[in-house]
PDB file of C-alpha atoms in Angstrom:
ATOM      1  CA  UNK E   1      88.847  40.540  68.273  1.00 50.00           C
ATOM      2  CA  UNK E   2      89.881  37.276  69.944  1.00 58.00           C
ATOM      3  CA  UNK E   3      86.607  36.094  70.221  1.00 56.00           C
ATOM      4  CA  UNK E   4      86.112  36.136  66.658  1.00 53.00           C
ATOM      5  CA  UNK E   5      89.504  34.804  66.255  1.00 52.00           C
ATOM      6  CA  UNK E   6      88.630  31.958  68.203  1.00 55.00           C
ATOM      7  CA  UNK E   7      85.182  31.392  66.592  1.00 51.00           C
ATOM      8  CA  UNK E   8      86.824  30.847  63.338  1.00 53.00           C
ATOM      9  CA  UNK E   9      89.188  28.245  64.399  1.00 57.00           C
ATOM     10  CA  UNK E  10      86.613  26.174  65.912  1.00 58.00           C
ATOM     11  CA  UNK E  11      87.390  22.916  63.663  1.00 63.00           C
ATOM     12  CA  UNK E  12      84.241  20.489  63.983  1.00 65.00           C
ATOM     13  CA  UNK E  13      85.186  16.985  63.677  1.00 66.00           C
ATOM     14  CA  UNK E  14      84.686  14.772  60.342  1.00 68.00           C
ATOM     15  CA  UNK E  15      82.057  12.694  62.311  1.00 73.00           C
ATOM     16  CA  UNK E  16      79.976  15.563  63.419  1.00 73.00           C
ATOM     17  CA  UNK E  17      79.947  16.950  60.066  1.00 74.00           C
ATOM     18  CA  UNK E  18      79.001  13.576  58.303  1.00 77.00           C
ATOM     19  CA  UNK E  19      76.022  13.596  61.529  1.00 80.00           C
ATOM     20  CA  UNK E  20      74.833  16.886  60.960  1.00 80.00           C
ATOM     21  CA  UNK E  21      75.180  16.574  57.044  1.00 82.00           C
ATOM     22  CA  UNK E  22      72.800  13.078  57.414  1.00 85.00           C
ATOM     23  CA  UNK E  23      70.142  14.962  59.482  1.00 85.00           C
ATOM     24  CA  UNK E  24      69.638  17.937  57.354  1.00 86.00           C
ATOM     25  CA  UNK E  25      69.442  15.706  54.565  1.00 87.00           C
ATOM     26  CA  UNK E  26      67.052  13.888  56.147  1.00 89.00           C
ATOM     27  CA  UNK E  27      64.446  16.732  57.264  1.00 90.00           C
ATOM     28  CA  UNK E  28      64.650  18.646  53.788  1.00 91.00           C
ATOM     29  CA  UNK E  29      63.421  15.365  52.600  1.00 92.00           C
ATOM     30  CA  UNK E  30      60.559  15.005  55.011  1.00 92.00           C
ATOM     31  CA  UNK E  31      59.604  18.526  54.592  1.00 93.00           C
ATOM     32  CA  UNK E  32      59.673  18.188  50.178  1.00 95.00           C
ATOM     33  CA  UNK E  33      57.937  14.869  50.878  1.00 94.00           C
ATOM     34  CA  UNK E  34      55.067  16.815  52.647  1.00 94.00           C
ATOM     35  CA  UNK E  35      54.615  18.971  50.100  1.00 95.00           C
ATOM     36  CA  UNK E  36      54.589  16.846  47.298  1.00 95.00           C
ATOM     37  CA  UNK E  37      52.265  14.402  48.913  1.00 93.00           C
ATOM     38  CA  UNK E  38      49.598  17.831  49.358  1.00 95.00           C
ATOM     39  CA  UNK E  39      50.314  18.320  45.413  1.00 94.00           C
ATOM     40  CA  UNK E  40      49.657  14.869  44.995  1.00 93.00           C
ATOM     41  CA  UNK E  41      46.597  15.265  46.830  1.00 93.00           C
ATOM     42  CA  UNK E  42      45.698  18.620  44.652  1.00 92.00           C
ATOM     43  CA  UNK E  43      45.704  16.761  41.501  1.00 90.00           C
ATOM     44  CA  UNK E  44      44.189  13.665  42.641  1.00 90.00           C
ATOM     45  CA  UNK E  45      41.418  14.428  45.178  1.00 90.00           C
ATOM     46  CA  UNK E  46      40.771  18.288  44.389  1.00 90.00           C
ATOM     47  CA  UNK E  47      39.750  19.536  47.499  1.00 90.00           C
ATOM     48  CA  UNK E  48      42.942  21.440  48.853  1.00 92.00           C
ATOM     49  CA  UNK E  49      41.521  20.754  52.983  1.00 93.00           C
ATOM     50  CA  UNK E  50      41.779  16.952  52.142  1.00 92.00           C
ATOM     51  CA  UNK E  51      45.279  17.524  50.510  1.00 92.00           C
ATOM     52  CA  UNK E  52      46.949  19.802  53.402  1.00 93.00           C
ATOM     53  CA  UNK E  53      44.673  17.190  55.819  1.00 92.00           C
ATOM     54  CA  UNK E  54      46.241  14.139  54.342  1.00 91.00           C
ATOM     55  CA  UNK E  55      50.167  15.985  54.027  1.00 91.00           C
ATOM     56  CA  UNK E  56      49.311  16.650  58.086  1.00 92.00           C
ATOM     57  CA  UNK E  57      48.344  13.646  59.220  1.00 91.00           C
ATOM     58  CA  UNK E  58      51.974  12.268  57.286  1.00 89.00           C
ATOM     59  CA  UNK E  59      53.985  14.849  59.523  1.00 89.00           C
ATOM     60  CA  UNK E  60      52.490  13.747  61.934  1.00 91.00           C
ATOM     61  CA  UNK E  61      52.429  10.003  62.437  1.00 85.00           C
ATOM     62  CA  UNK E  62      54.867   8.610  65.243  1.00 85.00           C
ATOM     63  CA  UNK E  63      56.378   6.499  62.130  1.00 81.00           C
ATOM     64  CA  UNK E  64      57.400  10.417  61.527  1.00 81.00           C
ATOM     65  CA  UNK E  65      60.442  10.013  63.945  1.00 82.00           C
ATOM     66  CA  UNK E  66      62.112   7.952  61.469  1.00 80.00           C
ATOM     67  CA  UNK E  67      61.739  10.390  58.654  1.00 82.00           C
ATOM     68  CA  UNK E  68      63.948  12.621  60.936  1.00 80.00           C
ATOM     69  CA  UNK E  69      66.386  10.209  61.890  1.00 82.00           C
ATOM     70  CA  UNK E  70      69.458   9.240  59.740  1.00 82.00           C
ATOM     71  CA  UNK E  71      68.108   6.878  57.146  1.00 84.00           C
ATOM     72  CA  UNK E  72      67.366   6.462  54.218  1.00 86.00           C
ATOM     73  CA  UNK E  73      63.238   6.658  54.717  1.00 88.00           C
ATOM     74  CA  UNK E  74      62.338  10.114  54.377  1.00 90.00           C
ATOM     75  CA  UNK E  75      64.638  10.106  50.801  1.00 91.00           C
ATOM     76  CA  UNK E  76      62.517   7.215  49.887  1.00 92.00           C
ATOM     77  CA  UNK E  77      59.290   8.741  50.518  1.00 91.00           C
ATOM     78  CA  UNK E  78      60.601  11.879  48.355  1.00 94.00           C
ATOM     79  CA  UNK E  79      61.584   9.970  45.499  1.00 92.00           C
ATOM     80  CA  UNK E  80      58.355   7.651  45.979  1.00 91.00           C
ATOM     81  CA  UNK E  81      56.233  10.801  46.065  1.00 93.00           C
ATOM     82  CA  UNK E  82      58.234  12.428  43.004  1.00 93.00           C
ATOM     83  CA  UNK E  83      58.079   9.334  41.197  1.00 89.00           C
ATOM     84  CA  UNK E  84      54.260   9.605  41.295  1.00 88.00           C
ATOM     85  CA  UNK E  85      53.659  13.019  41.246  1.00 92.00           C
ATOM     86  CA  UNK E  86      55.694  13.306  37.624  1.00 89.00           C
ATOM     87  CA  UNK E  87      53.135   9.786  36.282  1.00 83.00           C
ATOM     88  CA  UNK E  88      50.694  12.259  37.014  1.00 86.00           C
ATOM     89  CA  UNK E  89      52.004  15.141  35.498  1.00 85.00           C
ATOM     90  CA  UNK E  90      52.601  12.881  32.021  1.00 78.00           C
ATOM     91  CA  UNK E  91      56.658  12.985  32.668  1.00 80.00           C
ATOM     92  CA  UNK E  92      57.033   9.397  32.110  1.00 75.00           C
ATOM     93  CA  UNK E  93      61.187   9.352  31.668  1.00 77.00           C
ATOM     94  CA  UNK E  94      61.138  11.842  34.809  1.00 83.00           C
ATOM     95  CA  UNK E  95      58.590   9.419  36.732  1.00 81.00           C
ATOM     96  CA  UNK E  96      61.253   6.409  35.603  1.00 80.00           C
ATOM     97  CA  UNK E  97      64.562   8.178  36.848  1.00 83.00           C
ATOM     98  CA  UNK E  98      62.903   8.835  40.165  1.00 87.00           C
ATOM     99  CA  UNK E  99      61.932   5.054  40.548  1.00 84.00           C
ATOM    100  CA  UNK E 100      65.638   4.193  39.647  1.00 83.00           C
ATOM    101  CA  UNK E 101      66.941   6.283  42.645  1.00 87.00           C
ATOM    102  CA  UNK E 102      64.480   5.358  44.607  1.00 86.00           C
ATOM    103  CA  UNK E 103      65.486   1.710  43.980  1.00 83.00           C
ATOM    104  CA  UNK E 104      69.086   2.886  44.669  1.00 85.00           C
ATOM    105  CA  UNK E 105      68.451   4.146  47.516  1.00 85.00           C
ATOM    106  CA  UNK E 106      66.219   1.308  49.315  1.00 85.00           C
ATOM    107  CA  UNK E 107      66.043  -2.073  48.043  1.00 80.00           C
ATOM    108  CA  UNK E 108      62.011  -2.294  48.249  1.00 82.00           C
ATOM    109  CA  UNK E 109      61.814   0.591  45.575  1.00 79.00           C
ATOM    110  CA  UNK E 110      61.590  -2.416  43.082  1.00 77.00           C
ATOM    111  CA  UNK E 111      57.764  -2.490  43.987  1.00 82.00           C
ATOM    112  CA  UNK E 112      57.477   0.644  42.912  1.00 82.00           C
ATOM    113  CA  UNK E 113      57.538  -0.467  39.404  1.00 77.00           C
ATOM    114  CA  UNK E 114      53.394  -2.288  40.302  1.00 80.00           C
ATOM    115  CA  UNK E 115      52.037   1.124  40.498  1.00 81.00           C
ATOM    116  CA  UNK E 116      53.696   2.653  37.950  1.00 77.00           C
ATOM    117  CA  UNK E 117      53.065   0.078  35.465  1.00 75.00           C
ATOM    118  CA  UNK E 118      49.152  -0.618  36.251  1.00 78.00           C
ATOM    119  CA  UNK E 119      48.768   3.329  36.448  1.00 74.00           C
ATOM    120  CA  UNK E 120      51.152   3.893  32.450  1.00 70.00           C
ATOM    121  CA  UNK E 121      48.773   0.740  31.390  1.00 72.00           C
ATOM    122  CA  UNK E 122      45.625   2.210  32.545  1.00 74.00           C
ATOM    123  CA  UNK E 123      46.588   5.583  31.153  1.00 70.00           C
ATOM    124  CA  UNK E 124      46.979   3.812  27.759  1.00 69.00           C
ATOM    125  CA  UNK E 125      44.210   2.294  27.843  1.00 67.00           C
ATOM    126  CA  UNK E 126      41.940   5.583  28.365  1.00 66.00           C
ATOM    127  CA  UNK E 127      43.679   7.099  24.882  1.00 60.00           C
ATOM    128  CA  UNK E 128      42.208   3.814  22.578  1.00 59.00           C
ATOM    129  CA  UNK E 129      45.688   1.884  23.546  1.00 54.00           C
ATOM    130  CA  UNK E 130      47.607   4.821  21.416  1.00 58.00           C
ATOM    131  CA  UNK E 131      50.397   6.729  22.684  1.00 57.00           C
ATOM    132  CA  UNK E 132      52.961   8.794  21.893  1.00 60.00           C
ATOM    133  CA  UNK E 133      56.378   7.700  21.058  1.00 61.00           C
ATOM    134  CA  UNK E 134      58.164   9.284  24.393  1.00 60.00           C
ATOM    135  CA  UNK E 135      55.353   8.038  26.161  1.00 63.00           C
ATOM    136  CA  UNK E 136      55.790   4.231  25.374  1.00 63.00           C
ATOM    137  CA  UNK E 137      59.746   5.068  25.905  1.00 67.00           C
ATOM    138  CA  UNK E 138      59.112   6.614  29.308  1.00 65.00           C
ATOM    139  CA  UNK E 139      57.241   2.659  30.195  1.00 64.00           C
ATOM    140  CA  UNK E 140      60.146   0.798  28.318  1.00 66.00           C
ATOM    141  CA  UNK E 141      62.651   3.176  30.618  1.00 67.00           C
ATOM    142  CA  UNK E 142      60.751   3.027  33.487  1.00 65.00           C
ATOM    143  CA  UNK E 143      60.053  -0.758  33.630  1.00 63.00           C
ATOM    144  CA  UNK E 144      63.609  -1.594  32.564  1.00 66.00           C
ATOM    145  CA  UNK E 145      64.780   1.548  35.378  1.00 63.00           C
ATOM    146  CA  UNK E 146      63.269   0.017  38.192  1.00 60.00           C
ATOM    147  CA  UNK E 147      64.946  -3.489  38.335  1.00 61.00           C
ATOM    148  CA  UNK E 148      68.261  -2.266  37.079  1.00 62.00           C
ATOM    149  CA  UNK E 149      69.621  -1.345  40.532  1.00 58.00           C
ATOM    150  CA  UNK E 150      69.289  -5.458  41.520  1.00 57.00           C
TER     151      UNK E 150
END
């Protein structure tokens, strides 16, 4: 009974907390990262052993130790990955939110606007240049979302 006692008045201290708070973080980024870069590679190479081959050879890269570590990388990646993964799902305004954190959260996310923009152009382009009205508000968001945070 004092064991338990004792167990439950173990304090840890604020700095450990913010540590182990900033590694967890970290890892359930990586590992929704991996996973959204194999559904990425589902919808855009269709062969499943290419996707889980390509969401492999990401875990396991020796740039991987940073994903682990406690910055702001691996949350990059995952809104990188989301960012894309919702352009090709058609979620334009979704697509543009995830570039604005993304921008929050490193201050190279402003590129991300390149892709996003030549990939919303070319999908325009394929439908005869006409486009739905949340559509051409998702590219007005997205454009004007991704060089807000600067």
């Amino acid at each position: 009974l004092q064991l338990v006692a004792a167990l439950f008045q173990f304090k840890i201290h604020l700095r450990v907390t913010i540590l182990l708070a900033m590694v967890t973080i970290s890892n359930v980024a990586f590992v929704l990262a991996a996973v959204l870069l194999y559904r990425i590679g589902l919808e855009v190479l269709k062969s499943p052993v290419l996707s889980y081959v390509s969401a492999i050879l990401f875990v396991f890269t020796p740039a991987s130790v940073f994903m682990s570590a406690c910055y702001t990388e691996s949350l990059f990646c995952l809104l990188s990955f989301s960012a894309f993964y919702c352009a090709l799902r058609g979620w334009f305004c979704c697509s543009a939110g995830t570039i604005f954190a993304a921008g929050l959260c490193r201050s190279n996310g402003i590129l991300l606007c390149i892709p996003y923009a030549i990939w919303t152009l070319a999908h325009l382009k394929t439908r005869g240049g006409k486009a739905p009205l949340q559509k051409i508000a998702g590219i007005l968001i997205g454009a004007v979302a991704s060089v807000m945070p600067y």
